[in-house]
XYZ file of C-alpha atoms in Angstrom:
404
model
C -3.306 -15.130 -10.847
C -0.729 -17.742 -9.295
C 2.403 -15.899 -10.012
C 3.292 -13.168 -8.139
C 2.386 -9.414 -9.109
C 5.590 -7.366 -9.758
C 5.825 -4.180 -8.065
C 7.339 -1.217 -8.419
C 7.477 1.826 -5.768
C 7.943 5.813 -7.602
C 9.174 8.191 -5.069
C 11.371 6.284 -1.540
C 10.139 8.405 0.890
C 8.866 7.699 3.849
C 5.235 6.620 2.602
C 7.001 4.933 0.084
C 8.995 2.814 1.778
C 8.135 2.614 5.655
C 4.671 2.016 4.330
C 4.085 0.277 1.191
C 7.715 -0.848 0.619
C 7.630 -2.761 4.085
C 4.009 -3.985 3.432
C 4.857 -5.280 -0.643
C 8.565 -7.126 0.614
C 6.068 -9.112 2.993
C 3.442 -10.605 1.042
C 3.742 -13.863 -1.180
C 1.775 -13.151 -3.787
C 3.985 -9.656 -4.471
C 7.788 -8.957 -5.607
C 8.938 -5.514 -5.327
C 10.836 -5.622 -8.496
C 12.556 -1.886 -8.651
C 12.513 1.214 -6.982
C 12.355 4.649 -8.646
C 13.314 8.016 -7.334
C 15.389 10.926 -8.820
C 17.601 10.910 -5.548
C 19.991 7.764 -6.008
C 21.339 7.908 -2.805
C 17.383 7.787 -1.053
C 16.446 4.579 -3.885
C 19.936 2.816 -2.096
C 19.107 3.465 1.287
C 15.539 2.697 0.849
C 16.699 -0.897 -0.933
C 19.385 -0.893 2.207
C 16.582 0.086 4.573
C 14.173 -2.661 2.857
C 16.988 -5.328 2.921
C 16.346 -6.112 -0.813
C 18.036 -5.873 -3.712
C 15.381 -4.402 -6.364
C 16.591 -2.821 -9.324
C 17.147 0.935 -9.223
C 16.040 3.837 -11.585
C 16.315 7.465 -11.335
C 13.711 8.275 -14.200
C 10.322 6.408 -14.865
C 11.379 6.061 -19.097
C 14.454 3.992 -17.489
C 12.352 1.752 -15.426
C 9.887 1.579 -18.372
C 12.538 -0.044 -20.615
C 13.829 -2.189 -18.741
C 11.405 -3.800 -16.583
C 8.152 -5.593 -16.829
C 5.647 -4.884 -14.323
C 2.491 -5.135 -12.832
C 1.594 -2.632 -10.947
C 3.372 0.859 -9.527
C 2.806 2.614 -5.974
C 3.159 6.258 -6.275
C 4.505 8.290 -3.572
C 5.770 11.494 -5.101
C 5.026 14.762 -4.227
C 1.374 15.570 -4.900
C 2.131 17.898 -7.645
C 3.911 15.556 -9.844
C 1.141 12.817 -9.963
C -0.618 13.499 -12.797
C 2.634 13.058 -15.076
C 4.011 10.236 -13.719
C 0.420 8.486 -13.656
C 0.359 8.997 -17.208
C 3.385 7.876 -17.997
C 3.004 4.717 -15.732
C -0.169 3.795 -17.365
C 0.822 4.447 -21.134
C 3.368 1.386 -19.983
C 0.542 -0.356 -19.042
C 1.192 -0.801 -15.721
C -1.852 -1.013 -12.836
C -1.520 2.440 -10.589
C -1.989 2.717 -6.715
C -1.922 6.875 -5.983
C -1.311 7.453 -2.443
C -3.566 10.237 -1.704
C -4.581 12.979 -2.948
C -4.813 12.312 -6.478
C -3.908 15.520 -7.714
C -3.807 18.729 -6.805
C -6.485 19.739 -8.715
C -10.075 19.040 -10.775
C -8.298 19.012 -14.113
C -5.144 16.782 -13.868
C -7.833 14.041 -11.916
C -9.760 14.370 -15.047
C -6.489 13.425 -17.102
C -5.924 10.433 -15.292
C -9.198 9.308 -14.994
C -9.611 9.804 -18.818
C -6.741 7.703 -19.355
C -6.929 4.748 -16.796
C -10.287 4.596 -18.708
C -8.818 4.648 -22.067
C -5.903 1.875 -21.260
C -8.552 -0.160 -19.399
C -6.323 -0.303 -15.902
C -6.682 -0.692 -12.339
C -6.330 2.454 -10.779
C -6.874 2.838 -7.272
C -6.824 5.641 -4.791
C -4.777 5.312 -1.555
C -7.230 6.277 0.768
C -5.958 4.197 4.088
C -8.899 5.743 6.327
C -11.609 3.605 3.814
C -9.563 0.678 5.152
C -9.775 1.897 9.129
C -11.521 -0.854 11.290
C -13.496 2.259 13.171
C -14.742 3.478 10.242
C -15.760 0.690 8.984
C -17.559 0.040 11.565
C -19.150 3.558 11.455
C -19.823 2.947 8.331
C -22.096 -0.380 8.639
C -24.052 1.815 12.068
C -25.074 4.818 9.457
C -26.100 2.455 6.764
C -28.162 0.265 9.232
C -30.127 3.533 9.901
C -29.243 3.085 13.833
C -28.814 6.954 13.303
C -31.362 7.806 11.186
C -31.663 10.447 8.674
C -28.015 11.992 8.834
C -28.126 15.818 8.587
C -24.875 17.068 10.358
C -21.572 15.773 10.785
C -17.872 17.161 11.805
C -14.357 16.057 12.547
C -12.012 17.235 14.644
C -8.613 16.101 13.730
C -5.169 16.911 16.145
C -2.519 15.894 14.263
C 0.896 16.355 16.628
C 3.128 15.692 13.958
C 1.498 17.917 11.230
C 4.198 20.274 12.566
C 6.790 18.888 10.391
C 4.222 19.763 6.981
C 6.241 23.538 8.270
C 9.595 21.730 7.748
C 9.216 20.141 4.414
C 7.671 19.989 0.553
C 4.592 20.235 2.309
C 4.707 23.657 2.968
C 3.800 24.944 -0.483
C 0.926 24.982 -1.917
C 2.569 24.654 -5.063
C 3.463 21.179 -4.194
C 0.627 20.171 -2.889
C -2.367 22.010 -4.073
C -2.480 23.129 -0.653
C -3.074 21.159 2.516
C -6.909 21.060 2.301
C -5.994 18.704 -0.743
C -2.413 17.200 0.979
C -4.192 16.955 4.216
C -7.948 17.442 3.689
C -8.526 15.095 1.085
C -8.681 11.995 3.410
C -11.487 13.497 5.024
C -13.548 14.753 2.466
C -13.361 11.373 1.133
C -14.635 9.819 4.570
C -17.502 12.185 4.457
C -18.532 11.121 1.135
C -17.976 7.685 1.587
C -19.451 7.579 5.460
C -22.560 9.413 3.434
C -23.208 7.122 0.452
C -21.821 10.328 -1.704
C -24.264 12.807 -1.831
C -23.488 15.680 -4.223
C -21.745 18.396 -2.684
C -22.787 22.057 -3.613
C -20.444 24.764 -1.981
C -18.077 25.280 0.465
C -16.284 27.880 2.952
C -12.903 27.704 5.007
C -10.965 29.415 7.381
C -7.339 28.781 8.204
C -4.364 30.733 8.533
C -0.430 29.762 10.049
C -1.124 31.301 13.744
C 1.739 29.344 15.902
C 4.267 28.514 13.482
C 5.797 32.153 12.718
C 8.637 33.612 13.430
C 6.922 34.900 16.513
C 6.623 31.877 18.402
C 9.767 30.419 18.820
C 9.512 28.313 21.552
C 13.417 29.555 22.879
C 15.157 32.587 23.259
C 17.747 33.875 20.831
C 21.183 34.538 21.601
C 22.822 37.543 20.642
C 24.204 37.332 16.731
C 22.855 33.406 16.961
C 20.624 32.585 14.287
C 18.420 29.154 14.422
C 18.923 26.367 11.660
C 18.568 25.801 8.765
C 18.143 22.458 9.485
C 17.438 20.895 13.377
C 20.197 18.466 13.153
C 22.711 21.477 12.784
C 20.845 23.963 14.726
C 22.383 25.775 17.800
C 19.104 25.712 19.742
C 18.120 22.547 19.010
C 18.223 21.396 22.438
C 16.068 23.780 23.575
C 13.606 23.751 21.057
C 10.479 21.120 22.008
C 9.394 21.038 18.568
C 12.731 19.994 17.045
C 12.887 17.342 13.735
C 16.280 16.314 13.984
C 17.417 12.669 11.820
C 18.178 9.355 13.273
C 20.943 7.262 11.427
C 18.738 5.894 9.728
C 16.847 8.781 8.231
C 20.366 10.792 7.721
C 21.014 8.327 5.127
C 17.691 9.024 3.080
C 17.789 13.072 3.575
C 21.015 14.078 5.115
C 25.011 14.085 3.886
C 25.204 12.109 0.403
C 21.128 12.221 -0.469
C 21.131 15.953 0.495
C 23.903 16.923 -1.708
C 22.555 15.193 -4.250
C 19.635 17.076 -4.688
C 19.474 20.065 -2.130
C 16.474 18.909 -0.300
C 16.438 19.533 3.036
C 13.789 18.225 5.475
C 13.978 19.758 8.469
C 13.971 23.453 7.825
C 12.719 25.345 11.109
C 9.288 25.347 10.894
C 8.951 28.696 12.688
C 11.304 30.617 9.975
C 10.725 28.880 7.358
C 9.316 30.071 3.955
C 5.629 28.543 3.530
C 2.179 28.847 2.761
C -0.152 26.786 3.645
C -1.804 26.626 7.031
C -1.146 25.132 10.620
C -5.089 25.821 11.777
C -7.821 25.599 9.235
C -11.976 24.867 9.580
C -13.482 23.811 6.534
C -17.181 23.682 5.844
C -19.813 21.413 3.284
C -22.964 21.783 2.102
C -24.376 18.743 0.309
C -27.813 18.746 -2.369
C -29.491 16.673 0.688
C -29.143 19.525 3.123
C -26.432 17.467 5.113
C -23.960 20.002 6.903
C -20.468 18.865 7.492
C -17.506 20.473 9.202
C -13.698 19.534 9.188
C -10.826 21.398 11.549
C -7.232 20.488 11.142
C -5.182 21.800 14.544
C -1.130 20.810 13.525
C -0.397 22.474 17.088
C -0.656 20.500 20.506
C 0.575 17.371 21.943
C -2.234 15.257 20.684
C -3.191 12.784 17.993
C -6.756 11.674 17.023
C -9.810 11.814 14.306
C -12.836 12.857 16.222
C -16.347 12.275 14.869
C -19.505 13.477 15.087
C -22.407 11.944 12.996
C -26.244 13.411 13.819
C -29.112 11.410 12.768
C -33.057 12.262 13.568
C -33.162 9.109 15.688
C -29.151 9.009 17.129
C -25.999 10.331 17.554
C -22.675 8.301 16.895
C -19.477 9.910 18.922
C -15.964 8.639 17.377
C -12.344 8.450 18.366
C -9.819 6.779 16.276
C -7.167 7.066 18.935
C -9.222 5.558 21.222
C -11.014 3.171 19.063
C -14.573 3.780 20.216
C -18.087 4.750 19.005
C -20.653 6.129 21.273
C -24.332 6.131 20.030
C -26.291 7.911 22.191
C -30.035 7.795 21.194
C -32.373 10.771 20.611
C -34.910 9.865 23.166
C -35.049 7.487 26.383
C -32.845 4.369 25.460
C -29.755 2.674 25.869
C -26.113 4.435 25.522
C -23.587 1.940 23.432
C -20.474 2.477 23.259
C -18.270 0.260 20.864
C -14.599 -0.661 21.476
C -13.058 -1.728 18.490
C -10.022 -4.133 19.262
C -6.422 -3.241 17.467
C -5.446 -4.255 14.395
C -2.163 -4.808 13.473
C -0.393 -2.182 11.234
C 0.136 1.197 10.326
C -2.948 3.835 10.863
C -4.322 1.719 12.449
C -4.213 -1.664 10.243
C -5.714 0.503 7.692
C -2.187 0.139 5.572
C -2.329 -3.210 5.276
C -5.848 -3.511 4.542
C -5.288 -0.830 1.503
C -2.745 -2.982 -0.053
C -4.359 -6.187 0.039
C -7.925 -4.362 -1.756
C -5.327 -2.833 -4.477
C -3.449 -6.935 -4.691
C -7.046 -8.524 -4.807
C -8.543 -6.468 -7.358
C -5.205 -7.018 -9.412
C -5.781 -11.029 -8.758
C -9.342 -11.199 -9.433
C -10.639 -8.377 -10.873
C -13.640 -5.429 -9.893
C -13.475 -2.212 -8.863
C -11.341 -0.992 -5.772
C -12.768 0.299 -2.937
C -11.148 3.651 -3.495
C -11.713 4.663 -7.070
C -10.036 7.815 -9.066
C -13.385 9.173 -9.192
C -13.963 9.276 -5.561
C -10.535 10.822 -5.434
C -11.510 13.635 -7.922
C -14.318 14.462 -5.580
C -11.947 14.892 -2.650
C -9.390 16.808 -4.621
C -12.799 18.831 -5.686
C -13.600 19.922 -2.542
C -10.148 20.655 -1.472
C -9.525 22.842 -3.947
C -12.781 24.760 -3.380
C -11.338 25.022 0.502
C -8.629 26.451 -0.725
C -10.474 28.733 -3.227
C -12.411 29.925 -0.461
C -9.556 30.236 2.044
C -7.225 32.724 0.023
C -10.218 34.375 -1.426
C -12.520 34.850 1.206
C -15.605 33.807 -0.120
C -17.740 31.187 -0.389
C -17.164 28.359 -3.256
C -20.116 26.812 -5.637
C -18.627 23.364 -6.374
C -20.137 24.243 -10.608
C -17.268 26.506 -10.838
C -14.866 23.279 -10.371
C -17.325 20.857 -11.437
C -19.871 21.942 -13.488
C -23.451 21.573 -13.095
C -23.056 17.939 -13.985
């Protein structure tokens, strides 16, 4: 394919456009042909932002009549991507899903029943796949430098997972809840990392244990409430954990764009309404008898992925912050420890590498390294986190998946 692929981004948020709109404006073999978002005043900013001049549409049957594309990027709230992957694929149009999904087992089914139907590239935006130190990880498990892997865990801090308590992110009915938002990245690198072993049941703990009401990190004034928002909020600059707009980002959710459609942003996250979790650990059994473990901490100063892989013969120590893999063997021999240089881009370079799979595959063809049915079995075993979290019990993946 010589001529360039015509894009289209659905939904101008941040991932939309300080992630794939930046990366898409950049390449020469892509034109970001139109933007779509129900919020008019976020599609101009993000166009403003962008420093193109795309066309603009409010609703997806708008864009549908009027343009000709390629391929879309979908960056919509989770809940909402079912429906508008339909719709973008019964236009014929290839489909890039920023992760999860869905928010759950049956709406993945729907899509994946019709990319298959339509015959369409449909590709799941899983940006850790794309990570250079998990790629890396990756090639040291399947060498068998490790050995047979029974037990693995990460540990992810996530310093800005604060602001999930200001935001759409904070319902579950949004999201599916944030073992599907959140989790589904790294259920996928487990299965992935793993070669996709069949997982069998699951059992998770988590709970909002900072962000109440409780700890306020200030003192209230007599007859003073806090917020709504941080931008407007009396305590604002005493409050550490404050999410208050630049210029910039008062033109996509504050003034014009907030009037428009009442969204707002930066609700405290201490008051505000919500439930999903700040703290969460999140267990997997797989068919092989492989154990696997995944926290999520959204309190602290700190941000980094933490791995642990166990093999019979090694053990592989990661840190995505720090870029390194220790493999430390089980007996007398040599400690290694790999530094894996920088690459240029967002998570780590693992942005750009995501977007130039997605342009390849449209260019030449084959499957994408992140396919819808790898992000079913994310969504899978987020939902049977989440199962298990509210519920309190443990979750046999054949109640979402069958015995199949």
């Amino acid at each position: 394919m010589d001529k360039k692929i015509k894009f289209a981004i659905i939904g101008t948020g941040v991932r939309g456009v300080w992630c794939f709109g930046e990366l898409l404006k950049n390449r020469r073999d892509a034109e970001l042909a139109a933007l779509c978002d129900r919020n008019i005043v976020r599609a101009r900013a993000a166009a403003e932002k962008l420093g193109i001049s795309p066309n603009l549409y409010t609703s997806i049957d708008e864009m549908a009549a009027a343009e000709t594309l390629d391929a879309v990027v979908i960056t919509t709230p989770d809940n909402t991507h079912r429906d508008i992957a339909l719709q973008a694929m019964k236009s014929h149009w290839n489909v890039l899903i920023d992760k999860p999904l869905a928010t759950n087992v049956k709406d993945c089914r729907d899509i994946i029943e019709c990319a298959n139907k339509n015959q369409l590239t449909v590709m799941m935006g899983f940006n850790l796949r794309h990570h250079a130190v998990l790629k890396r990880l990756k090639e040291i498990i399947d060498s068998g430098v490790l050995g047979k892997v029974f037990l693995a865990e990460n540990r992810e801090f996530y310093d800005g997972g604060r602001t999930y308590m200001c935001r759409w992110n904070r319902f579950s009915r949004n999201t599916g809840g944030l073992w599907i938002h959140k989790g589904s990245h790294d259920f996928d690198v487990f299965n992935w990392l793993l070669d996709f072993p069949k997982p069998l049941r699951v059992c998770a703990f988590a709970a909002v244990n900072v962000l109440t009401p409780d700890g306020l990190p200030f003192e209230l004034e007599n007859g003073i409430a806090p917020g709504p928002g941080c931008n407007e909020c009396h305590y604002k600059e005493k409050c550490r954990d404050r999410f208050d707009f630049n210029e910039l980002e008062q033109k996509f959710w504050g003034g014009d764009a907030f009037e428009n459609d009442g969204y707002l942003r930066n609700t405290c996250m201490y008051l505000s309404e919500k439930d999903t979790h700040d703290n969460g650990i999140a267990m997997v059994e797989y068919e092989n008898g492989i154990k696997v473990t995944h926290l999520e901490c959204f309190i602290g100063s700190r941000n980094d992925r933490c791995y642990t892989i166990a093999g019979d013969r090694a053990t592989a120590e990661v840190s995505l912050s720090q870029r390194t893999i220790k493999i430390t063997p089980r007996w007398n021999g040599e400690v290694i420890t790999y530094t894996i240089p920088q690459q240029t881009g967002g998570h780590g370079g693992a942005d750009p590498a995501l977007v130039e799979n997605f342009c390849q595959v449209i260019k030449e063809g084959g499957a994408p390294n992140s396919t819808i049915e790898h992000g079913l079995l994310a969504t899978a075993i987020g939902q049977a986190a989440e199962l298990s979290r509210r519920e309190h019990r443990m979750v046999e993946m054949s109640e979402l998946l069958g015995n199949n």
